[in-house]
Short mmCIF file of C-alpha atoms in Angstrom, two decimals:
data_model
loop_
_atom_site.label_atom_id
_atom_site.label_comp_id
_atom_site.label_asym_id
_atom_site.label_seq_id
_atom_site.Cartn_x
_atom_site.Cartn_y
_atom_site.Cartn_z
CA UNK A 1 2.19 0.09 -28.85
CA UNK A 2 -0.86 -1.95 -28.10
CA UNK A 3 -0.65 -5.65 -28.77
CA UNK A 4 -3.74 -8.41 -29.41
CA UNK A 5 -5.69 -8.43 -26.30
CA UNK A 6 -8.33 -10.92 -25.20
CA UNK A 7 -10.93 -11.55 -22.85
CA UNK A 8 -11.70 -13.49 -20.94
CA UNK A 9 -8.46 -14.50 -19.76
CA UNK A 10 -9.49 -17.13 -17.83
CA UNK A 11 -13.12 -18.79 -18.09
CA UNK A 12 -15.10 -21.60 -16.66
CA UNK A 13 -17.78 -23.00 -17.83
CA UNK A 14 -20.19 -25.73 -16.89
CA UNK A 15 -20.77 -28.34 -19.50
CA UNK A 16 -23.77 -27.24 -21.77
CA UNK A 17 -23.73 -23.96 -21.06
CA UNK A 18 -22.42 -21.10 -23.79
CA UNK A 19 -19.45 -18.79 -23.77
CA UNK A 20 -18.11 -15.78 -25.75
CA UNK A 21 -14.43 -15.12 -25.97
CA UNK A 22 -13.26 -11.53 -27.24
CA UNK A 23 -10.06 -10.69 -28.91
CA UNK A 24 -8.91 -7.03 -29.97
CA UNK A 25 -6.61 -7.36 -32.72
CA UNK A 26 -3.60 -4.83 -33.43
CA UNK A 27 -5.21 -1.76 -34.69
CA UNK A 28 -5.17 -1.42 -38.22
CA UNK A 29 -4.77 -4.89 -38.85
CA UNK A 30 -6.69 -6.11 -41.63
CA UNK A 31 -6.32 -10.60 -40.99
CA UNK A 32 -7.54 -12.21 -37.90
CA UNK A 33 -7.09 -15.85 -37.04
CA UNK A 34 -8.70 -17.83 -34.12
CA UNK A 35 -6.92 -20.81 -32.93
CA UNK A 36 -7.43 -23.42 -30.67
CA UNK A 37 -4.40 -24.78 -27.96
CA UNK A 38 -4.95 -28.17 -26.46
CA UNK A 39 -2.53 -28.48 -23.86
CA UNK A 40 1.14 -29.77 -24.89
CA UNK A 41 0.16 -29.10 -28.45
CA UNK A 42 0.68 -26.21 -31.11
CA UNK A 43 -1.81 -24.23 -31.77
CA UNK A 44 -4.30 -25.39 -34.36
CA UNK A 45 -6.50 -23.24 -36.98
CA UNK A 46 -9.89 -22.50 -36.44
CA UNK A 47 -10.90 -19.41 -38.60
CA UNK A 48 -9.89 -16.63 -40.46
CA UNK A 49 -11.35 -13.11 -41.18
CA UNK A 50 -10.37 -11.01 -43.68
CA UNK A 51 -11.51 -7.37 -42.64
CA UNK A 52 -15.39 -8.21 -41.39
CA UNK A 53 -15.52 -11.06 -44.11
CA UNK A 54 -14.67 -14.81 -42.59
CA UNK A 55 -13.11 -16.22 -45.51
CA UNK A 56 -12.17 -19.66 -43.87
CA UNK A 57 -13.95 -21.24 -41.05
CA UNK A 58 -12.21 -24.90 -42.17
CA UNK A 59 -10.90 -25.22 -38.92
CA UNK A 60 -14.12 -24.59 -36.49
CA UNK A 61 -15.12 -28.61 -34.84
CA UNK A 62 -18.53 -28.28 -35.22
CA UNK A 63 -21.19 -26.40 -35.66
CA UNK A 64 -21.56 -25.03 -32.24
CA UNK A 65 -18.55 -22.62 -32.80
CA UNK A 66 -19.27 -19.77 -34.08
CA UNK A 67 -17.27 -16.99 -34.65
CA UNK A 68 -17.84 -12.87 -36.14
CA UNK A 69 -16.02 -9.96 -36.97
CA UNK A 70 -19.12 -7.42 -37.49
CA UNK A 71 -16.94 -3.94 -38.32
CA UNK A 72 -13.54 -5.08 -38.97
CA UNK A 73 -11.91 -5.23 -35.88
CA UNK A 74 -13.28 -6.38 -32.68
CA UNK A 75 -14.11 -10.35 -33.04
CA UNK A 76 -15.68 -12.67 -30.81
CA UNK A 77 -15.84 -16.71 -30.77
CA UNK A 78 -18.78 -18.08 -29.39
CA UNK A 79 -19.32 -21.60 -28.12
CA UNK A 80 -22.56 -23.25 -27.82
CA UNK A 81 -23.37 -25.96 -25.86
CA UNK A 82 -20.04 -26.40 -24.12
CA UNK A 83 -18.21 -30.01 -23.51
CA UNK A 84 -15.43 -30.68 -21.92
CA UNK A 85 -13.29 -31.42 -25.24
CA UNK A 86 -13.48 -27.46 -25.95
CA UNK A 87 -11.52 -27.10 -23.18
CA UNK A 88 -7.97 -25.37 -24.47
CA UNK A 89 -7.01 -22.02 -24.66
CA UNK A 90 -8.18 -20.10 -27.54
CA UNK A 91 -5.77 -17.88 -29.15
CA UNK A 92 -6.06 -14.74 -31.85
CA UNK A 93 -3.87 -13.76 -34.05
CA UNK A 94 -3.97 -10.73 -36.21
CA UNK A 95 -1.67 -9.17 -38.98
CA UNK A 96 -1.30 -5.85 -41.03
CA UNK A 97 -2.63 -6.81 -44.55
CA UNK A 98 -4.05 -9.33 -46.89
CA UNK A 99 -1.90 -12.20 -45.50
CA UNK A 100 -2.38 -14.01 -49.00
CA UNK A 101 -0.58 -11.51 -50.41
CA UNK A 102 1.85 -10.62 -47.88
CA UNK A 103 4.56 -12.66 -45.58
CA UNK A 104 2.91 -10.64 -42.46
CA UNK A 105 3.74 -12.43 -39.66
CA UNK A 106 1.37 -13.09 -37.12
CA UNK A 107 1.33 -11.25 -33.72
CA UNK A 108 -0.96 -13.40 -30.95
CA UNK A 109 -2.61 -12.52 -28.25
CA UNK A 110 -2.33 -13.87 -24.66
CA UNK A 111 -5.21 -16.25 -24.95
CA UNK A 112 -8.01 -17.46 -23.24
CA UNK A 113 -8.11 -20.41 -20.95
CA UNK A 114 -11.17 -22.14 -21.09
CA UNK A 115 -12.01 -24.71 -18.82
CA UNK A 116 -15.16 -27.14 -19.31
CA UNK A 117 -16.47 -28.55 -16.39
CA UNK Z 1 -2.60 -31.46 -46.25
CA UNK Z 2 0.99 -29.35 -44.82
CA UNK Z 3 2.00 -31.13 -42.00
CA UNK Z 4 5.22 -29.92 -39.58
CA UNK Z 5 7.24 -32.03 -37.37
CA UNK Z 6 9.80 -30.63 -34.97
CA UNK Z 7 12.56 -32.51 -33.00
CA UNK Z 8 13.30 -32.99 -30.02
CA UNK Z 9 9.71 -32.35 -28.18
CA UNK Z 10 11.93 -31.82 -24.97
CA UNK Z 11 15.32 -30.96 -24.24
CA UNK Z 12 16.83 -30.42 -21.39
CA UNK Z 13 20.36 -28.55 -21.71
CA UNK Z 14 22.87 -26.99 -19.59
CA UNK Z 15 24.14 -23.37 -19.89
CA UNK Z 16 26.93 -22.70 -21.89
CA UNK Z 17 25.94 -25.58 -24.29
CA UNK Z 18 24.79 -25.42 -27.90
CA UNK Z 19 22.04 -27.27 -29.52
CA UNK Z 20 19.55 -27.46 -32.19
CA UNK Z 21 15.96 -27.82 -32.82
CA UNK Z 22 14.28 -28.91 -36.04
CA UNK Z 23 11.69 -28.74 -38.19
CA UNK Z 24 10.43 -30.77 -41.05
CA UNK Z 25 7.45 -29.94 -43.03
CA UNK Z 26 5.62 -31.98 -45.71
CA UNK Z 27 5.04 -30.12 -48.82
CA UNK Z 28 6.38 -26.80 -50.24
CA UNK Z 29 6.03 -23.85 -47.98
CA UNK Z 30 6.52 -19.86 -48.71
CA UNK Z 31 7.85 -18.97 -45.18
CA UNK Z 32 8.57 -20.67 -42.22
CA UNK Z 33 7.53 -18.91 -38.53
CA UNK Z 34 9.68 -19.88 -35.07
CA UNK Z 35 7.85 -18.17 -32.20
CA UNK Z 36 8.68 -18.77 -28.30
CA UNK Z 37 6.05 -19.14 -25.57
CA UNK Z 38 6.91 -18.40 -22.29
CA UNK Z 39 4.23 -20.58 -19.80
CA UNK Z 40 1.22 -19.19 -19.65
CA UNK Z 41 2.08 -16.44 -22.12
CA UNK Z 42 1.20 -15.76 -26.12
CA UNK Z 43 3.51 -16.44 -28.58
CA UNK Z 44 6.18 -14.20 -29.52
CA UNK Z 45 7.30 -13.79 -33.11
CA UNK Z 46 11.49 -15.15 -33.09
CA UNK Z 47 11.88 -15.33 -36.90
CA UNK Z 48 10.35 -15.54 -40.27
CA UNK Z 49 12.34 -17.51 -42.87
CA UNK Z 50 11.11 -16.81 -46.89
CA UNK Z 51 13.52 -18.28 -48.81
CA UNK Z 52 15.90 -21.19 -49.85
CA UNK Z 53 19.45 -20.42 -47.37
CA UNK Z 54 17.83 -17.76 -45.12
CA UNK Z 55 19.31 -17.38 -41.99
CA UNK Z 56 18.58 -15.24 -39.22
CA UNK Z 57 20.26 -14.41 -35.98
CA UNK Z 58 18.97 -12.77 -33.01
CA UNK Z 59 21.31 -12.95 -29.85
CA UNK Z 60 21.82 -16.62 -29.23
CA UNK Z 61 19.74 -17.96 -31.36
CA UNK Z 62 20.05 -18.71 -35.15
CA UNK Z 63 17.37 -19.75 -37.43
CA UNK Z 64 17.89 -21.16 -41.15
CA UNK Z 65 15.85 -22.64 -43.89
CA UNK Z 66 16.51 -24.63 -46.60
CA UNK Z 67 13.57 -25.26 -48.81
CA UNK Z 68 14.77 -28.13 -51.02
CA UNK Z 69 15.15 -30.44 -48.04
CA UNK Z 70 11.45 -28.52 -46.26
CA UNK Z 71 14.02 -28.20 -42.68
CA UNK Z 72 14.42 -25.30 -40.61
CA UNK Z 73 16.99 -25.23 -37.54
CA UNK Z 74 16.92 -23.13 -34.65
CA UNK Z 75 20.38 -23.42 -33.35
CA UNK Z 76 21.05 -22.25 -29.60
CA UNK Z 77 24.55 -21.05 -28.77
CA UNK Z 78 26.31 -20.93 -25.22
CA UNK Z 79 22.95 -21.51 -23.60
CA UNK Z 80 21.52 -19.51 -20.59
CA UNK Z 81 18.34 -19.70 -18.59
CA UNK Z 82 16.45 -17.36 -19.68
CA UNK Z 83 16.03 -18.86 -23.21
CA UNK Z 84 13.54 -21.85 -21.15
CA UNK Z 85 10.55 -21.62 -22.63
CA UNK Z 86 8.69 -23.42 -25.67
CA UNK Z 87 9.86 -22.74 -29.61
CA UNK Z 88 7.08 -23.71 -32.17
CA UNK Z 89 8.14 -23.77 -36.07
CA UNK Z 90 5.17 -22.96 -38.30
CA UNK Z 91 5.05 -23.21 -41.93
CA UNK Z 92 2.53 -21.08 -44.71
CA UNK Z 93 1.81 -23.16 -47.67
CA UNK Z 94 2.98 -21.57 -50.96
CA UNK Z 95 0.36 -18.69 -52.45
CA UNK Z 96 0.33 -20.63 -55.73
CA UNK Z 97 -0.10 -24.20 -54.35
CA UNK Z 98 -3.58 -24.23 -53.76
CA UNK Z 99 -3.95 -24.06 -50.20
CA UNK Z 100 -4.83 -21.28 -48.04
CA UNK Z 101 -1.75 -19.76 -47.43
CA UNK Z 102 -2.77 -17.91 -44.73
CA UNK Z 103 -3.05 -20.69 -42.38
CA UNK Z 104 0.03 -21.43 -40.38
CA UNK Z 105 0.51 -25.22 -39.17
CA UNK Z 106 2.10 -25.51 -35.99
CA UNK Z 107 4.56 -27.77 -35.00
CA UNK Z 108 4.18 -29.44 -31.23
CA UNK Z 109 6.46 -27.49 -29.89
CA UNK Z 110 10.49 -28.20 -28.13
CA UNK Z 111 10.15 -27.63 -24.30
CA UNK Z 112 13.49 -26.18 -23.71
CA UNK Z 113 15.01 -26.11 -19.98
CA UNK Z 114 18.50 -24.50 -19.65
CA UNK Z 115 20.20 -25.48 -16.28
CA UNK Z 116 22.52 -23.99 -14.17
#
């Protein structure tokens, strides 16, 4: 079956300017997480949506991430004024239920690769 | 604040050989992730580990948990090449510990190259 896909795959951006990364979790799947990959590092938590309801956005740097999950399903993370720190790849995660309540585990998607200029 | 630790960040081994990778976390846990990325690539579920003396074996590799000591192993037997790639232990913290146990910390990761 279909796995997480995301979009983007690759993206450039020049410092200051914004970009929106898409992920299309599992269907069905009620969690998704965003993370964030520097390079040579594990991934790191950013966010977390249960359904269309972000229950934990702990993670997110600053204020110029931004991230939604209007119907349930489809998210994107936005980045405002870019700088080169953001670069990393940007990972999404999603699983089948309630993961507070469950030992779901997490099925990724390929990433994107975000490069600040 | 859970934090993970995993041992040896590289390792460089030759087929045929065994050897472990492991991973320490900080404070109690209620299930313990390896996943393998491939360069390039997502990562792919290996194992989940949710209780004290799990163990789990998929082809050549072995994972086990023991809770009291907060160590999992990922033991590699009779390496071969095509297990080269990048393991990554996670922990959960427990759903009764206060944290959000929803949010998996990563370790940094074991580059693994098998050689001829």
């Amino acid at each position: 079956g279909a796995g997480v896909s995301q979009s983007p795959r690759y993206k450039v951006a020049k410092r200051g300017q914004d970009v929106a990364l898409r992920c299309d979790p599992i269907s069905g799947h009620v969690s998704l997480f965003w993370y964030q990959q520097a390079l040579g590092q594990g991934p790191e938590f950013l966010t977390y949506f249960q359904n269309e309801a972000q229950l934990d956005k702990s993670g997110l740097p600053s204020d110029r991430f931004f991230a939604e999950r209007p119907e349930g399903s489809v998210s994107t993370l936005k980045i405002q004024r870019t700088q080169q720190e953001d670069s990393a790849v940007y990972l999404c995660a999603s699983s089948k239920s309630r993961t507070g309540y469950s030992q779901e585990t997490q099925y990724f998607g390929p990433g994107t690769r975000l490069l600040v200029l | 604040e859970l934090k993970v630790e995993q041992n040896p960040l590289f390792l460089s081994m030759q087929e045929g050989k065994n050897y472990t990778i492991y991973c320490n976390y900080s404070t109690t846990s209620d299930r313990l992730y390896w996943y393998r990325q491939d360069p390039g690539k997502s990562l792919e579920s290996l194992f989940v580990l949710l209780s004290n003396g799990a163990v789990k074996q998929e082809g050549r590799l072995m994972a086990s948990l023991d809770t009291k000591a907060r160590l999992s192993t990922l033991h590699i037997t009779a390496a071969v090449h095509d297990l080269s790639a990048t393991y990554f232990c996670a922990a959960a913290p427990r759903w009764n510990s206060g944290g959000s146990n929803y949010k998996l910390t990563f370790g940094k990761g074991t580059l693994l190259t098998v050689n001829p």
